[in-house]
Amino acid sequence: MLSVEEEGMLAYKTPKRRYCAIVLIVLGFLVFFGIGILAGFFIGRGAAKGCEDGDKNGGCKPPPKGHTQEQLEEFHRKAVGMISTEELRKNLKHFTKVPHFPGDTENFELAKDMAKKWKEYGIDVIWKNYTIMLSRPKDMKAGEAALYNGSTLMHRSERQEAFLVPSENNSNVVPPFNAYAPSGSARGKLVYANYGRDEDFEELKKRGINCTGKIVIMRYGKVGRSTKPKRAHKEGAIGVILYMDPEDYAKQGVDMVYPDYNWLPNSAVQRGNIKSTPIRGDPQTPGYPSVKGMYRLPKEEAKKLLPQIPVHPIS
């Protein structure tokens, strides 16, 4: 249910962010994507080996053309049964045990590790350099959101999540921020806009609630992250706060969360970029590969294609 405007004032401040051109290795930038590929490779490799062994006694052969649903399901069960859960767990832990922000040394080291593994599996590896414009908190200082009732501070967001597992305590963890949000601060009344969908803003209008000059708070989900601040800005908002609702991210209850369960704890903050441009690609080379020699838009012109109001994620 949508709420009416809050009477309290909300002060919102983000750290200055520097947009910088960083030479990135594609494999490093796509570490998590690579993990998915590795998982797929394990399936294919295991299934192929199983089929070779099974061929001797007419076992695991791909269903022939015109196969039945039962044949397909049986082949799928055998392929899934060949996945090494322990190998997947080991790889996932290795690739996520240290922070690896795009362009950092840690990210490059992981890229080299992944290339080495792929070569061991017989996969060809090609390295390419891309120079792209990234967004990150200046000096890794976190922004914050604070709720006031008049001059009385009611709540201030945490600048860093709690470390629930001792081994995860690392000073290089990137503070909560949304990439490509501009530097700046905003102060104004707070408006709750549910998931930030078109129908949510239409509901606000029906209730006579105007977002102009306000800070809009929305929960993640239903529509893409980048859509939310873009839609709020269209309605006249001067700032955006994003958060994860336990209804969506702790569906078994707030006590059944990480590290004992899969759901997110109440201290978790979702990061991610909010770039929403009509043409995909690097902001300075929209629609084209960001390689050496490619024409680039001036940074100030490229920034006009990015979000124009401060955006900050909270727990």
XYZ file of C-alpha atoms in Angstrom:
315
model
C 0.000 0.000 0.000
C 1.304 3.427 -0.900
C 1.885 5.894 1.895
C 1.273 9.618 1.941
C 4.093 12.105 2.192
C 6.160 11.899 5.343
C 6.221 15.011 7.473
C 9.866 14.518 8.374
C 12.599 15.964 6.195
C 15.171 13.677 4.691
C 18.730 14.816 4.124
C 20.593 12.830 1.533
C 24.224 13.130 0.645
C 26.402 11.150 -1.716
C 30.178 11.152 -1.943
C 31.762 12.800 -4.938
C 32.412 10.237 -7.586
C 35.078 10.320 -10.206
C 34.358 9.114 -13.684
C 37.523 7.567 -14.939
C 38.767 5.708 -17.952
C 40.201 2.395 -16.849
C 41.751 -0.270 -19.003
C 39.790 -3.393 -18.229
C 40.229 -6.990 -19.127
C 36.912 -8.307 -20.357
C 37.263 -11.588 -18.535
C 37.867 -9.817 -15.244
C 34.895 -7.520 -15.727
C 32.675 -10.550 -16.333
C 33.866 -12.752 -13.468
C 30.424 -13.833 -12.356
C 29.329 -14.383 -15.937
C 32.393 -16.563 -16.334
C 31.421 -18.660 -13.318
C 28.139 -19.410 -15.040
C 30.002 -20.443 -18.178
C 32.241 -22.712 -16.121
C 29.183 -24.342 -14.584
C 27.771 -24.919 -18.039
C 31.093 -26.326 -19.177
C 31.151 -28.786 -16.275
C 27.701 -29.976 -17.267
C 28.633 -30.403 -20.904
C 31.977 -32.001 -20.111
C 30.484 -34.411 -17.588
C 27.562 -35.253 -19.825
C 29.870 -35.920 -22.769
C 32.086 -38.206 -20.657
C 29.044 -40.006 -19.294
C 27.668 -40.502 -22.786
C 30.989 -41.886 -24.021
C 30.996 -44.428 -21.218
C 27.314 -45.135 -21.674
C 27.659 -45.747 -25.413
C 29.378 -49.037 -24.653
C 26.187 -50.437 -23.198
C 23.663 -48.230 -24.953
C 23.389 -45.826 -22.031
C 23.475 -42.014 -22.121
C 22.771 -41.118 -25.738
C 21.102 -37.816 -26.639
C 17.459 -38.411 -27.497
C 16.974 -38.945 -31.243
C 14.987 -36.593 -33.432
C 11.357 -36.868 -32.504
C 12.234 -37.832 -28.919
C 9.585 -38.052 -26.250
C 9.355 -35.768 -23.240
C 10.239 -38.723 -21.008
C 13.463 -39.343 -22.961
C 14.447 -35.686 -22.704
C 13.789 -35.606 -18.959
C 15.847 -38.760 -18.440
C 18.784 -37.319 -20.387
C 18.503 -34.106 -18.364
C 18.525 -36.028 -15.064
C 21.674 -37.902 -16.052
C 23.446 -34.712 -17.163
C 22.565 -32.857 -13.951
C 23.724 -35.841 -11.909
C 27.224 -35.442 -13.354
C 27.706 -31.905 -12.000
C 30.323 -31.641 -9.274
C 28.712 -29.658 -6.473
C 31.994 -29.517 -4.592
C 33.849 -28.128 -7.622
C 31.219 -25.430 -8.118
C 31.354 -24.530 -4.419
C 35.148 -24.306 -4.504
C 35.194 -22.089 -7.604
C 32.473 -19.790 -6.298
C 34.300 -19.325 -2.999
C 37.580 -18.608 -4.786
C 36.110 -15.981 -7.108
C 34.178 -14.177 -4.375
C 36.478 -14.324 -1.343
C 38.005 -10.864 -1.915
C 36.464 -7.625 -3.247
C 37.296 -7.166 -6.935
C 36.027 -3.845 -8.231
C 36.307 -3.429 -12.036
C 39.726 -2.072 -12.944
C 41.358 -3.044 -9.641
C 44.385 -5.322 -9.322
C 42.275 -7.970 -7.566
C 39.934 -8.125 -10.526
C 42.825 -8.562 -12.950
C 44.276 -11.375 -10.833
C 40.941 -13.189 -10.901
C 40.827 -12.762 -14.677
C 44.201 -14.471 -14.942
C 43.016 -17.281 -12.660
C 39.944 -17.803 -14.815
C 41.976 -17.801 -18.027
C 44.271 -20.430 -16.522
C 41.333 -22.647 -15.570
C 39.723 -22.325 -18.969
C 42.968 -23.338 -20.654
C 43.163 -26.372 -18.364
C 39.695 -27.331 -19.593
C 40.814 -26.980 -23.210
C 39.011 -23.683 -23.853
C 40.764 -21.073 -26.014
C 41.280 -17.724 -24.273
C 41.583 -14.395 -26.083
C 42.540 -11.250 -24.159
C 41.223 -7.852 -25.241
C 41.552 -4.434 -23.644
C 38.572 -2.091 -23.308
C 38.906 1.427 -21.918
C 35.604 2.449 -20.372
C 34.175 5.179 -18.180
C 33.357 3.822 -14.738
C 31.801 5.294 -11.622
C 33.036 4.661 -8.093
C 32.972 6.481 -4.728
C 35.875 8.907 -4.460
C 38.444 7.546 -1.994
C 35.883 4.786 -1.324
C 33.962 7.046 1.071
C 30.321 6.115 1.530
C 27.289 8.327 1.141
C 24.338 8.214 3.505
C 20.653 8.941 3.947
C 19.304 10.544 7.123
C 15.707 11.027 8.264
C 14.799 14.086 10.345
C 11.649 15.141 12.144
C 12.155 18.870 12.143
C 15.703 19.229 13.448
C 15.665 15.880 15.275
C 17.600 13.040 13.648
C 15.374 9.952 13.525
C 17.518 7.547 11.513
C 20.812 7.474 9.636
C 21.741 4.748 7.147
C 24.785 2.584 7.754
C 27.886 3.364 5.715
C 28.871 -0.310 5.585
C 27.180 -3.655 6.179
C 27.887 -5.812 9.204
C 30.361 -8.653 8.599
C 28.383 -11.741 9.582
C 31.227 -14.153 8.825
C 34.697 -13.264 10.234
C 36.500 -14.280 7.029
C 34.486 -11.678 5.079
C 35.867 -8.753 7.080
C 37.811 -6.831 4.453
C 38.581 -3.114 4.390
C 38.432 -3.099 0.579
C 34.709 -3.838 0.431
C 33.117 -1.138 -1.718
C 30.681 0.975 0.334
C 27.015 1.066 -0.705
C 26.493 3.119 -3.864
C 24.780 2.984 -7.238
C 27.177 3.307 -10.146
C 26.655 6.243 -12.536
C 24.565 8.216 -10.042
C 25.866 11.804 -9.976
C 27.624 13.410 -7.026
C 25.448 15.675 -4.944
C 23.031 15.986 -2.062
C 19.291 16.503 -1.758
C 17.030 17.605 1.069
C 13.267 17.380 0.992
C 10.140 15.526 2.037
C 10.003 11.786 1.498
C 7.541 10.027 -0.811
C 7.139 6.241 -0.909
C 6.554 4.917 -4.443
C 6.429 1.147 -3.889
C 8.439 -0.526 -6.722
C 8.673 2.623 -8.838
C 6.557 1.213 -11.664
C 4.339 3.330 -13.896
C 1.268 2.094 -12.026
C 2.840 3.042 -8.691
C 3.364 6.645 -9.768
C -0.127 6.706 -11.255
C -1.482 5.595 -7.878
C 0.357 8.460 -6.199
C -1.259 10.911 -8.610
C -4.705 9.467 -7.871
C -4.065 10.124 -4.187
C -3.000 13.679 -4.904
C 0.648 13.096 -3.999
C 3.150 15.136 -6.006
C 6.786 14.006 -6.318
C 8.124 17.354 -7.535
C 10.936 18.565 -5.297
C 10.712 15.412 -3.154
C 12.994 12.469 -2.419
C 11.400 9.230 -3.608
C 12.075 5.972 -1.771
C 11.393 2.718 -3.633
C 12.002 -0.952 -3.027
C 13.954 -3.137 -5.421
C 12.057 -5.553 -7.628
C 9.382 -5.841 -10.349
C 11.235 -3.475 -12.727
C 14.909 -2.942 -13.474
C 17.088 -0.977 -11.077
C 17.894 1.694 -13.666
C 14.210 2.282 -14.440
C 13.358 3.494 -10.933
C 15.418 6.726 -10.680
C 14.672 7.552 -14.310
C 10.933 7.341 -13.639
C 11.211 9.309 -10.385
C 13.187 12.064 -12.113
C 10.489 12.262 -14.770
C 7.994 12.960 -11.976
C 10.139 15.824 -10.658
C 12.005 14.044 -7.843
C 15.304 15.562 -6.665
C 16.741 12.368 -5.173
C 16.117 8.626 -4.864
C 16.644 6.024 -2.150
C 16.496 2.302 -2.970
C 16.116 -0.539 -0.476
C 15.398 -4.268 -0.299
C 12.110 -5.186 1.348
C 12.157 -8.358 3.523
C 8.914 -9.339 1.790
C 10.975 -9.882 -1.366
C 14.402 -10.805 0.017
C 13.666 -12.665 3.292
C 10.533 -14.567 2.382
C 10.947 -17.177 5.119
C 11.270 -14.552 7.828
C 13.951 -12.139 9.009
C 15.464 -14.815 11.277
C 16.048 -17.273 8.430
C 18.728 -15.334 6.565
C 22.429 -15.477 5.693
C 24.779 -16.927 6.901
C 22.498 -19.784 8.019
C 20.043 -19.525 5.117
C 19.987 -18.201 1.550
C 17.882 -15.091 2.191
C 19.471 -11.672 2.680
C 19.990 -10.272 6.204
C 18.599 -6.891 7.225
C 22.038 -5.259 6.989
C 22.565 -6.192 3.320
C 22.650 -3.447 0.680
C 22.190 -4.081 -3.030
C 24.696 -2.254 -5.205
C 24.660 -2.039 -8.988
C 24.663 0.430 -11.834
C 21.638 2.532 -12.749
C 22.786 3.529 -16.225
C 19.777 3.754 -18.489
C 20.777 4.961 -21.937
C 18.871 4.522 -25.216
C 21.915 2.802 -26.746
C 23.864 0.136 -24.883
C 27.582 0.229 -24.309
C 30.108 2.491 -22.651
C 28.722 6.015 -22.029
C 31.487 7.531 -24.150
C 31.141 5.067 -27.051
C 27.412 4.200 -27.115
C 26.687 1.435 -29.576
C 30.361 0.787 -30.358
C 33.173 -1.204 -28.698
C 35.233 0.925 -26.327
C 38.593 0.032 -27.859
C 41.699 2.033 -28.690
C 41.163 4.442 -31.577
C 37.368 4.594 -31.230
C 35.826 8.092 -31.188
C 34.675 9.041 -27.698
C 32.139 11.558 -26.537
C 33.602 14.209 -24.212
C 33.010 13.173 -20.583
C 30.711 16.093 -19.837
C 28.570 15.223 -22.851
C 28.515 11.535 -21.896
C 27.347 12.435 -18.375
C 24.210 13.983 -19.862
C 23.158 10.471 -20.899
C 23.417 9.243 -17.292
C 21.101 9.732 -14.259
C 20.765 13.385 -13.274
C 19.696 13.124 -9.615
C 21.476 11.576 -6.592
C 20.604 7.927 -5.911
C 21.632 5.937 -2.842
C 20.932 2.334 -1.729
C 20.242 1.463 1.912
C 19.562 -1.741 3.841
